[in-house]
Structures are given as C-alpha cells and as structure tokens.
C-alpha cells in the first residue's frame, strides 16, 4: 500500500479505494517498522497525522476535496510547523516548538495534505550527507552503509524507502537535487523567489529555496502547484503568475534544445556517471530533442564563491540563537557573555561552527573586499554564463553529482572533499535558476541523477522533460532491495 | 592657546508610524513588556522582514524638508553585534546607500546671526529592545516592545562650533521633524535621542583633533552641558600635555560629567553587508513629488511669510514660527482678529508668560485661539481698553467663560459715549478748581492728574482716548 506515487494515492482517495486515515496509518506503520534503520525522520507526528487524515476524509465526504486532500507527506525539519518541534537538526532547537506555520506548510495544509512528520537533515542544512544532524545520520535506503546525500537526506531517504510518498525539501547549494540523485528520486529546486521562504529556517538567505521531493516529475508538479507563489511575508518572493505545472506534462519535447556544458563532463566526474547521463540524453534525443555542447567557463568559480557567500549569510542568520528567547540555553551562565559563548559552543555542532567562523572571517573589516565582495562579483559572472547559454539552448543538462553516494564517515576528516561534491549543483543556486534531478540510471546498485537546469520560472518545462523521460524509462521505479 | 571646538551630532528620531519598520506589530508607547513583540520582533527561526512603506515616506519627507538629495535606490544592510536586546544578533540599517543624502539647515543664534549646518546623511534603521536591570534579582529582563521601531538617524557634518550651536541645531531638527509630523519628537519618551562627537583643535589648524562620542543625551539642556564639560576635559588634557583617547562616553547629568563607556573588548567590527532578506528600495520622481506635496509649510518659509505678510520683526517671526503648535495658534488668532501685530504681542507676551509659568505647551493651551482673537477685536473696536483686556485675559486663562460674557459679568464695558464722559469731566473740573488754575497757568504735567481722576470717576470704564480728547478740549478752552 505504501509504494505508490502521490498521483496514485490522490486517485485512490478520489476513487474511494481507501480513506486518508487508512493510507496514513499504513505509512505510520511502515515508518515504525523501517525507520529505525534509516533514521529519515526526526519527529513522527502520528497524532497530528491521524487528525489531519480524519479531517481530510470529512472534507472529501463533504465534496470539498482538492487534488492532494488526504495525501500524506513529510516536511523537512527546517520548515516551521505550529506546535510541533522544529529542530533544524540542531541541539540548539531541540526544545523549539514553532509558534507558526511556514508558508509552504500552511499552503499544503490548506490543500489538505497530511503531515507524517519532520525529516532529518544536516544541522541547519549545512552538509551534503545528512551526517551532521544532532539526531544522528540518515542512511541511504539503497545501501545502508552509504550516505543519502544532504542536506535534505531525510526527505530523500523517506521517499525512496516508501516512508512518505513525497516530502518538502530545501536547496541552498544542491540540498534537494543531490540527495534526490543519491536516493533515486525526483527533486526540483525552483527559481529563487518562486516558493516563499517565510517560516523556512534560513541558512544562506540569497540562495535558499524550497521545493518538492517525490518519486516522479508528475508528483513534483502536483506539489509545486501548491507550494509556489508570491508571499507578501517574503520580500524576495516574486510576483509572477504560477502556471498549472501539470498542464505542460503532455507536451512533446520534439525540437527541445539541450546544452551539455563541457565543464560538467571533465575531471572529477566518475566515468560511469558520465555514461549514465549520456545515455539519458540519448533517450531524449530519441524523442526529438536537439543536443549541443556548450560552455559555462566560470564553473570552477562556483564552489569558492558559494563557500564565501553561504557561510557569510549563515554566520549572521545564526546569530539569533543566543539562548535568550528560545532554544537551547547553557546551564548557570555567569553573565551575558558567558551565556552567549557557552550556549553557542554547546548548542551548535562542528560543521555549523566551521561555517560561522568562515563567514565571520569573510565579512570582517579588511577582508570584506577580498572575500565577500569578490565572491559577489564571481556570482554575477557565473550568472552571466548561464544567461548567455540559455539564450542559445532551452535547458542545460549534466550529472547532478560527480560521484556515487559515499560511505558514511568517509569525509569526516576532510570537509573540503565533501564541498567539492556539490560542483554541479551550487552554481545553479548562485544564478537563482531552477534545477531538477531525476533518476537516470544505476551504477553498482546505486542510483544516478540527471540534472536539468532551466531558465528563470521555466519549472513547467523542466517537469515536463522529467515526465517525458519517466514515461519512456523505469529508473524512477527502482526501489531499494 | 585659542581652541576651536568641533562638534557633529547624530540624532536618532523615532518615526511616528503605527507599526514597526519590518513587521505589522504595533509601536504604541508604554505598553506592558513584550506585549508588542511578534514572532518577527522576537527573531523566531524562519521569520523575514517586510519593509514598512510608511517609514520610507516619512524619511523622504524629512529629506525634502532639509533640501537633501533623496536616495532613489537605497539599500538595507546588516550591522552585526551580539546584545541581549538585539534579538536577531544584527540590526537592519542602511550603510552605503542611505535614503537621504547631503542636505543642510540654517540655525539662528540668540544674537540673530545665522549659520548653515551640513547634514551628511539620514538613514533608516530599526530600534533595539530594552534591557531592564531593576526588578530582577541577579538577572536582567528584556522588553522587546521597542525592538523594530523605525528610526531615522540624522548625521550632521562636523560643522558645529559651540555647545550653543549644537543646541540650536538640535532644536532646529526638533522643530522640523515635529512640523512635518514624521515624529512626535518626545525626548522624554526617547523619540529623539542624540549622540555628540566632540573634538578641539588649535584655532587655525586644518586637521581635526581626536574626537570622543557622548552617547544618548536626551535633553537640550544636557546636550549643552555635556558638550561643555567634554570640551573643557579635552582642553585640560591637551594643555597638560596629554592625548585624547578616541572612545565612547556617557553623560551623567547628576554629577554633570562624562565617563568612559569603554569596555574590555577591542573596537567592534560590525561586519556590515547587504541584507539578503530585503530588496533594494527604488523610488521614482512621482513618489518624491507626492512626498513634497504632502509637506506643510516649513519653519523658515513660515518665518519669512510672517515677516512679509504680517509685518512682524524677524525676532517675533522666528519665535512664532519656532514650533508648529505656536505657529498654528498664532495664525488662528490672526485669522480671528485681523490684527497680526497685536496678536503677536499677546501670544508672545501675556500668553507665553502664563504658559511658561505653568509649564503648559501650546498643544494644550487653555485659552482657545478664537477667544483671544475676539478679545483683541474688542480692544480694537474700543469695547474694552488695553488695561481692561488684562482682566479679560486673566479670566480667559482661568476658563471663566467667553470674552463677551466676561466683559458683561465684570462690567468692563468701556464708555465711549462723549456725553457721559463730558459729564464726568465737568464734575472733575468743578471739584478741582485749584489744579485747573495751576494747569492753565502752565503746569502741563497736571494733565495726567485729570485723566486719572476722570478714569477713577468712571470706574475705569471710560475710553481713555475719548477722555484725553475731551479733557484737552475742556481744559484748554
């Protein structure tokens, strides 16, 4: 009962095959049975889920159901959920119950979705492996010794292991696309400003963007339909009309111009992944797409620019966690300075501290121009590369990750090697473009993701490409043994 | 050695908006602690700022009032520092692109001399909360009601050359912001606060001396005293061969001295950078024009008009235009009696004297302007004499009723009927033959005696002008 897509569940509910309470209970049971070994959830909201499911069934009985009414989903534990612990994977917020709902949660609640729980993530979304969580690492359902990617690793693992048919995620440098690739699911990071950031705990404010993580592109379209839209509470959300993303799903991709950046197939890429990606592109060519090689010459600047800008923003975004008003507070502080210092020393984990220090340094007097300002200049150049390329082609494709999911613990001693894993995803956040990862093949029993990057607000096209690919292939149906 | 004093002021003005600068939370003053602290004020995880356009409009109004450049593209930045009453760990402010650029104001000194004082910039920012150190044994309380209140920080050029000039400048700014209504300017409630940067240098030297900053001085009087103290401290140190340490100091009004606020830590590095949660603020000419149209007449323009239209002296015009309340009151009196000079005399004379005596502001003047106007009209239409008017005014101040009723009740009606006055004069002449003889013999001074006798006989009600005229006629006949 729990191996279904969102679309299938929606249909099952509409056809009366089962009630929302029944399907919700099935997922709750499966979580109980299976999540002990995967650790994809931080909090399972069983009581709330059954309440919402009951209300959804009543709404359906009253003839007022929307498409997703009664469909259970999970939320990355970075979205504030009223009355439910919202931890962001940190000891700092272990005792924090949000007093309000994030816009994304509010919209999905209004559509009638049921909240199964809050999924695991790297602490404050800082990481590519979901190992830095205060609540322990999440395992990759395809190989429990390996990482699920991150930071939305809990969401990706939950969907891959059928512990949720869909989940929200967030992506600052690849945090939706990379775990989607590692766990063999579909994940889309929309255009910056497409989805409201209100209630989404900030990491890198100018880069963070929420999006859906699902089994299929069709499911992603269904969720994004609800999540997207202008929000006056988020000044950086954009007032551009939201199309019905499911409408475009029937379009042919004949004549679609695909650009393959030569920089995305160079040194550092596992040749087996290159082969999977090339095969996937061939499938699209078969459907009438036109492929050409392009260049994004500033690709190599993306990681250095990102690892200045994101930590700089994070270093000040995380200043509010001071033990004064909510969250963790050290015991018996001697004075206010002791309160600040010990609360933060005890409340934050290693990776968060590392990024706060890097960001603080980059913004310091005397270093600002050399680091932060320079990184912003690089950011503009990187964006210019994309804008120029997208004048020429409709979408850009390449691998979502240079390597297969690594063995847990492997990169503990060398954080920079982990940063380099985000090579292909980070530039997309710097440019603010939409990017999607879809399952495109398997290597050694591990999933491989194809990344599709589109023009601003061109999510509908990306989702349709994913859908057409998934109509012709079955990589998205591969499940862990 | 002769010293030149150099002063620059930073004035923080709370803009009088109903809601905070980055949230819809109320800004009302004097509420119970933390009752006006929303999730945004508390810097809950996930909250975002949204800029209040009302604060922008008021900032633009201020910029136009001091003839400043308006930043068509301004931007917000984060100023990072940890403090318990700064909930986000940073303040949202404007660093490189403020809403108001270079401007200037003219100040008038007591001797009538004027000086132009440059304004470097004025930028928008949010106020912090308050730390409460009393009432909590061994702990501090935090009240975040004030956190997020919109502030306009007005930074002057180092153009001020004395404590008196600094006070004149501060008063000028106070007058402008209250005139145009961007702030209530209430210094006691902290709606207007001032930091003073002070240095001295030998007269003729170009380079500035090392400055110190006196923080948060909250009255005109204390600004003057704090600066004077600090200037003398600088001079004493330098003349003793010492050096000024650049630092922040606090003025203690009880001891009338400044004290170093320097703590153990080294200089703060605020790590300013553009606020990524807010877009740049872009305004067009239309917006600026709308702000310009909304401005009332400003003090300088009003002063000039009082001089040209009402024929007032520069001094009178300056006093009567110094605040919006006194100016509005004066104009209402003029409108009612059409006697601008008499109105100026009464408003600046008897009325201001009473107001000062009882420490009443013009906003709360107990004498309605139209009643004062009516009283002046009764002087000019000769119903009452100037002397009788003093009595009427006293009754008005004590709120004993309206002008005509007071005149009636007190029997103050002036007698101008020549027949009645003639009769009295005849009696006075008949009763004082000796004085009449002396007067006619050349003792002109005695004329006053006859006026006095006549007024006394009429119980003060005779029109003095008529009395004068008739007396002259009769005595000189």
mmCIF file of N, CA and C in Angstrom, chain A residues 80 93 96 99-100 192 197-201 205-206 232-236 312-313 315-317 319-322 324-326 336 340 344 360 363-365 368 372, chain B residues 39-51 75 78 80 82-84 86-90 96 142 144 265 269-279:
data_model
loop_
_atom_site.group_PDB
_atom_site.id
_atom_site.type_symbol
_atom_site.label_atom_id
_atom_site.label_comp_id
_atom_site.label_asym_id
_atom_site.label_seq_id
_atom_site.Cartn_x
_atom_site.Cartn_y
_atom_site.Cartn_z
ATOM 1 N N UNK A 80 8.964 25.558 9.646
ATOM 2 C CA UNK A 80 8.277 25.713 10.916
ATOM 3 C C UNK A 80 6.884 25.098 10.833
ATOM 4 N N UNK A 93 17.882 23.801 18.675
ATOM 5 C CA UNK A 93 16.430 23.945 18.585
ATOM 6 C C UNK A 93 15.715 22.656 18.989
ATOM 7 N N UNK A 96 12.548 23.447 20.598
ATOM 8 C CA UNK A 96 11.797 24.551 19.984
ATOM 9 C C UNK A 96 10.548 24.055 19.264
ATOM 10 N N UNK A 99 5.896 28.589 16.810
ATOM 11 C CA UNK A 99 4.597 29.177 17.126
ATOM 12 C C UNK A 99 3.772 29.476 15.873
ATOM 13 N N UNK A 100 4.280 29.083 14.724
ATOM 14 C CA UNK A 100 3.551 29.404 13.483
ATOM 15 C C UNK A 100 3.968 28.431 12.386
ATOM 16 N N UNK A 192 14.803 30.940 -7.614
ATOM 17 C CA UNK A 192 14.821 31.700 -6.357
ATOM 18 C C UNK A 192 13.662 32.696 -6.380
ATOM 19 N N UNK A 197 9.967 31.791 1.385
ATOM 20 C CA UNK A 197 10.906 31.356 2.423
ATOM 21 C C UNK A 197 10.371 31.648 3.831
ATOM 22 N N UNK A 198 9.183 32.234 3.942
ATOM 23 C CA UNK A 198 8.624 32.536 5.268
ATOM 24 C C UNK A 198 8.461 31.237 6.071
ATOM 25 N N UNK A 199 9.105 31.191 7.197
ATOM 26 C CA UNK A 199 8.990 30.014 8.046
ATOM 27 C C UNK A 199 9.950 28.895 7.698
ATOM 28 N N UNK A 200 10.803 29.152 6.725
ATOM 29 C CA UNK A 200 11.829 28.181 6.344
ATOM 30 C C UNK A 200 13.116 28.684 7.002
ATOM 31 N N UNK A 201 13.646 27.927 7.916
ATOM 32 C CA UNK A 201 14.761 28.441 8.720
ATOM 33 C C UNK A 201 15.958 28.739 7.819
ATOM 34 N N UNK A 205 20.421 33.067 2.945
ATOM 35 C CA UNK A 205 19.146 33.668 2.540
ATOM 36 C C UNK A 205 19.030 33.936 1.043
ATOM 37 N N UNK A 206 20.126 34.299 0.406
ATOM 38 C CA UNK A 206 20.036 34.662 -1.010
ATOM 39 C C UNK A 206 20.099 33.429 -1.902
ATOM 40 N N UNK A 232 3.533 37.893 0.473
ATOM 41 C CA UNK A 232 3.937 39.237 0.894
ATOM 42 C C UNK A 232 4.790 39.212 2.165
ATOM 43 N N UNK A 233 4.835 38.074 2.831
ATOM 44 C CA UNK A 233 5.688 37.980 4.022
ATOM 45 C C UNK A 233 7.149 37.700 3.672
ATOM 46 N N UNK A 234 7.404 37.391 2.402
ATOM 47 C CA UNK A 234 8.792 37.174 1.953
ATOM 48 C C UNK A 234 9.076 38.169 0.829
ATOM 49 N N UNK A 235 9.851 39.200 1.152
ATOM 50 C CA UNK A 235 10.115 40.268 0.176
ATOM 51 C C UNK A 235 10.894 39.767 -1.037
ATOM 52 N N UNK A 236 11.558 38.622 -0.897
ATOM 53 C CA UNK A 236 12.330 38.120 -2.035
ATOM 54 C C UNK A 236 11.514 37.126 -2.868
ATOM 55 N N UNK A 312 28.868 33.388 4.876
ATOM 56 C CA UNK A 312 28.749 34.787 5.320
ATOM 57 C C UNK A 312 27.309 35.042 5.772
ATOM 58 N N UNK A 313 26.361 34.673 4.932
ATOM 59 C CA UNK A 313 24.957 34.884 5.295
ATOM 60 C C UNK A 313 24.593 34.031 6.518
ATOM 61 N N UNK A 315 26.490 33.024 8.891
ATOM 62 C CA UNK A 315 27.122 33.477 10.136
ATOM 63 C C UNK A 315 26.257 34.507 10.841
ATOM 64 N N UNK A 316 25.513 35.321 10.065
ATOM 65 C CA UNK A 316 24.656 36.304 10.733
ATOM 66 C C UNK A 316 23.242 35.770 10.920
ATOM 67 N N UNK A 317 22.780 34.905 9.991
ATOM 68 C CA UNK A 317 21.455 34.294 10.182
ATOM 69 C C UNK A 317 21.396 33.504 11.488
ATOM 70 N N UNK A 319 23.017 34.163 14.235
ATOM 71 C CA UNK A 319 23.330 34.953 15.435
ATOM 72 C C UNK A 319 22.178 34.969 16.423
ATOM 73 N N UNK A 320 20.951 34.747 15.917
ATOM 74 C CA UNK A 320 19.780 34.833 16.794
ATOM 75 C C UNK A 320 19.736 33.696 17.816
ATOM 76 N N UNK A 321 20.518 32.653 17.570
ATOM 77 C CA UNK A 321 20.496 31.532 18.514
ATOM 78 C C UNK A 321 21.489 31.836 19.632
ATOM 79 N N UNK A 322 20.975 32.601 20.612
ATOM 80 C CA UNK A 322 21.857 33.126 21.656
ATOM 81 C C UNK A 322 21.428 32.691 23.053
ATOM 82 N N UNK A 324 18.751 33.490 24.599
ATOM 83 C CA UNK A 324 17.989 34.494 25.339
ATOM 84 C C UNK A 324 16.480 34.222 25.283
ATOM 85 N N UNK A 325 15.959 33.950 24.089
ATOM 86 C CA UNK A 325 14.498 33.944 23.928
ATOM 87 C C UNK A 325 13.878 32.563 23.720
ATOM 88 N N UNK A 326 14.618 31.632 23.136
ATOM 89 C CA UNK A 326 14.070 30.295 22.873
ATOM 90 C C UNK A 326 15.247 29.382 22.568
ATOM 91 N N UNK A 336 26.190 37.696 30.788
ATOM 92 C CA UNK A 336 25.568 37.599 29.472
ATOM 93 C C UNK A 336 26.552 37.068 28.422
ATOM 94 N N UNK A 340 26.068 33.765 26.038
ATOM 95 C CA UNK A 340 26.220 33.695 24.577
ATOM 96 C C UNK A 340 27.254 32.631 24.185
ATOM 97 N N UNK A 344 26.234 28.858 22.529
ATOM 98 C CA UNK A 344 26.575 28.602 21.134
ATOM 99 C C UNK A 344 27.640 27.507 21.010
ATOM 100 N N UNK A 360 32.149 34.621 9.272
ATOM 101 C CA UNK A 360 32.518 35.771 10.099
ATOM 102 C C UNK A 360 33.828 36.370 9.588
ATOM 103 N N UNK A 363 33.446 38.360 6.314
ATOM 104 C CA UNK A 363 32.777 39.664 6.422
ATOM 105 C C UNK A 363 33.563 40.662 7.266
ATOM 106 N N UNK A 364 34.685 40.229 7.809
ATOM 107 C CA UNK A 364 35.405 41.101 8.742
ATOM 108 C C UNK A 364 36.061 42.279 8.035
ATOM 109 N N UNK A 365 36.195 43.353 8.809
ATOM 110 C CA UNK A 365 36.839 44.555 8.282
ATOM 111 C C UNK A 365 38.217 44.181 7.757
ATOM 112 N N UNK A 368 36.589 41.977 3.817
ATOM 113 C CA UNK A 368 35.303 42.028 3.123
ATOM 114 C C UNK A 368 35.477 42.122 1.607
ATOM 115 N N UNK A 372 34.040 38.608 0.503
ATOM 116 C CA UNK A 372 32.609 38.708 0.221
ATOM 117 C C UNK A 372 32.339 39.451 -1.084
ATOM 118 N N UNK B 39 6.437 37.380 16.473
ATOM 119 C CA UNK B 39 7.478 36.408 16.106
ATOM 120 C C UNK B 39 8.644 37.108 15.402
ATOM 121 N N UNK B 40 8.335 38.136 14.617
ATOM 122 C CA UNK B 40 9.402 38.860 13.907
ATOM 123 C C UNK B 40 10.247 39.650 14.909
ATOM 124 N N UNK B 41 9.572 40.336 15.851
ATOM 125 C CA UNK B 41 10.313 41.109 16.862
ATOM 126 C C UNK B 41 11.181 40.178 17.710
ATOM 127 N N UNK B 42 10.707 38.960 17.920
ATOM 128 C CA UNK B 42 11.450 38.003 18.743
ATOM 129 C C UNK B 42 12.523 37.283 17.941
ATOM 130 N N UNK B 43 12.602 37.552 16.646
ATOM 131 C CA UNK B 43 13.562 36.871 15.770
ATOM 132 C C UNK B 43 13.426 35.361 15.877
ATOM 133 N N UNK B 44 12.190 34.901 15.776
ATOM 134 C CA UNK B 44 11.953 33.456 15.745
ATOM 135 C C UNK B 44 12.635 32.867 14.512
ATOM 136 N N UNK B 45 13.000 31.593 14.557
ATOM 137 C CA UNK B 45 13.562 30.961 13.367
ATOM 138 C C UNK B 45 12.571 31.066 12.205
ATOM 139 N N UNK B 46 13.093 31.398 11.022
ATOM 140 C CA UNK B 46 12.254 31.389 9.816
ATOM 141 C C UNK B 46 11.509 32.667 9.504
ATOM 142 N N UNK B 47 11.515 33.653 10.410
ATOM 143 C CA UNK B 47 10.773 34.885 10.104
ATOM 144 C C UNK B 47 11.582 35.774 9.171
ATOM 145 N N UNK B 48 10.891 36.654 8.471
ATOM 146 C CA UNK B 48 11.538 37.534 7.499
ATOM 147 C C UNK B 48 11.010 38.953 7.677
ATOM 148 N N UNK B 49 11.847 39.952 7.396
ATOM 149 C CA UNK B 49 11.396 41.340 7.496
ATOM 150 C C UNK B 49 10.641 41.777 6.238
ATOM 151 N N UNK B 50 9.636 42.614 6.423
ATOM 152 C CA UNK B 50 8.981 43.267 5.274
ATOM 153 C C UNK B 50 8.974 44.761 5.578
ATOM 154 N N UNK B 51 9.495 45.545 4.657
ATOM 155 C CA UNK B 51 9.709 46.977 4.892
ATOM 156 C C UNK B 51 8.382 47.740 4.900
ATOM 157 N N UNK B 75 19.381 51.017 0.174
ATOM 158 C CA UNK B 75 19.537 49.598 0.432
ATOM 159 C C UNK B 75 19.702 49.373 1.927
ATOM 160 N N UNK B 78 23.001 44.680 7.098
ATOM 161 C CA UNK B 78 23.011 44.139 8.452
ATOM 162 C C UNK B 78 24.226 44.659 9.212
ATOM 163 N N UNK B 80 26.147 43.690 12.462
ATOM 164 C CA UNK B 80 26.181 42.517 13.336
ATOM 165 C C UNK B 80 26.809 42.815 14.692
ATOM 166 N N UNK B 82 26.323 41.178 19.015
ATOM 167 C CA UNK B 82 25.544 40.417 19.990
ATOM 168 C C UNK B 82 25.171 41.318 21.156
ATOM 169 N N UNK B 83 23.899 41.362 21.472
ATOM 170 C CA UNK B 83 23.450 42.071 22.659
ATOM 171 C C UNK B 83 22.079 41.502 23.018
ATOM 172 N N UNK B 84 21.794 41.332 24.309
ATOM 173 C CA UNK B 84 20.541 40.641 24.661
ATOM 174 C C UNK B 84 19.282 41.307 24.108
ATOM 175 N N UNK B 86 19.081 42.880 21.281
ATOM 176 C CA UNK B 86 19.115 42.871 19.822
ATOM 177 C C UNK B 86 18.795 41.442 19.362
ATOM 178 N N UNK B 87 17.511 41.158 19.132
ATOM 179 C CA UNK B 87 17.088 39.758 19.033
ATOM 180 C C UNK B 87 17.693 38.969 17.872
ATOM 181 N N UNK B 88 17.956 39.618 16.759
ATOM 182 C CA UNK B 88 18.499 38.865 15.628
ATOM 183 C C UNK B 88 20.008 38.691 15.713
ATOM 184 N N UNK B 89 20.645 39.449 16.623
ATOM 185 C CA UNK B 89 22.108 39.464 16.631
ATOM 186 C C UNK B 89 22.640 40.399 15.566
ATOM 187 N N UNK B 90 21.747 41.094 14.890
ATOM 188 C CA UNK B 90 22.153 42.161 13.961
ATOM 189 C C UNK B 90 21.024 43.167 13.890
ATOM 190 N N UNK B 96 25.769 51.915 2.983
ATOM 191 C CA UNK B 96 26.353 52.588 1.813
ATOM 192 C C UNK B 96 25.346 53.398 0.993
ATOM 193 N N UNK B 142 14.328 41.474 29.508
ATOM 194 C CA UNK B 142 14.373 42.047 28.163
ATOM 195 C C UNK B 142 12.947 42.409 27.761
ATOM 196 N N UNK B 144 10.992 43.670 24.486
ATOM 197 C CA UNK B 144 11.196 43.843 23.042
ATOM 198 C C UNK B 144 10.085 44.676 22.389
ATOM 199 N N UNK B 265 36.479 44.765 25.667
ATOM 200 C CA UNK B 265 36.715 44.310 24.291
ATOM 201 C C UNK B 265 37.339 45.402 23.428
ATOM 202 N N UNK B 269 33.729 45.180 15.344
ATOM 203 C CA UNK B 269 33.696 45.041 13.892
ATOM 204 C C UNK B 269 32.284 44.584 13.558
ATOM 205 N N UNK B 270 31.501 45.484 12.993
ATOM 206 C CA UNK B 270 30.083 45.201 12.803
ATOM 207 C C UNK B 270 29.788 44.332 11.582
ATOM 208 N N UNK B 271 30.802 44.042 10.791
ATOM 209 C CA UNK B 271 30.645 43.156 9.633
ATOM 210 C C UNK B 271 29.403 43.512 8.805
ATOM 211 N N UNK B 272 29.319 44.775 8.429
ATOM 212 C CA UNK B 272 28.204 45.210 7.583
ATOM 213 C C UNK B 272 28.181 44.419 6.278
ATOM 214 N N UNK B 273 27.023 44.040 5.831
ATOM 215 C CA UNK B 273 26.869 43.514 4.471
ATOM 216 C C UNK B 273 25.403 43.638 4.069
ATOM 217 N N UNK B 274 25.123 43.625 2.769
ATOM 218 C CA UNK B 274 23.753 43.879 2.308
ATOM 219 C C UNK B 274 22.766 42.852 2.867
ATOM 220 N N UNK B 275 21.642 43.334 3.373
ATOM 221 C CA UNK B 275 20.611 42.466 3.955
ATOM 222 C C UNK B 275 19.972 41.635 2.843
ATOM 223 N N UNK B 276 20.202 40.304 2.833
ATOM 224 C CA UNK B 276 19.694 39.497 1.718
ATOM 225 C C UNK B 276 18.188 39.243 1.782
ATOM 226 N N UNK B 277 17.556 39.555 2.907
ATOM 227 C CA UNK B 277 16.120 39.305 3.027
ATOM 228 C C UNK B 277 15.273 40.456 2.487
ATOM 229 N N UNK B 278 15.921 41.567 2.133
ATOM 230 C CA UNK B 278 15.167 42.716 1.626
ATOM 231 C C UNK B 278 15.721 43.154 0.278
ATOM 232 N N UNK B 279 14.851 43.577 -0.593
ATOM 233 C CA UNK B 279 15.290 44.064 -1.896
ATOM 234 C C UNK B 279 15.707 45.526 -1.758
#
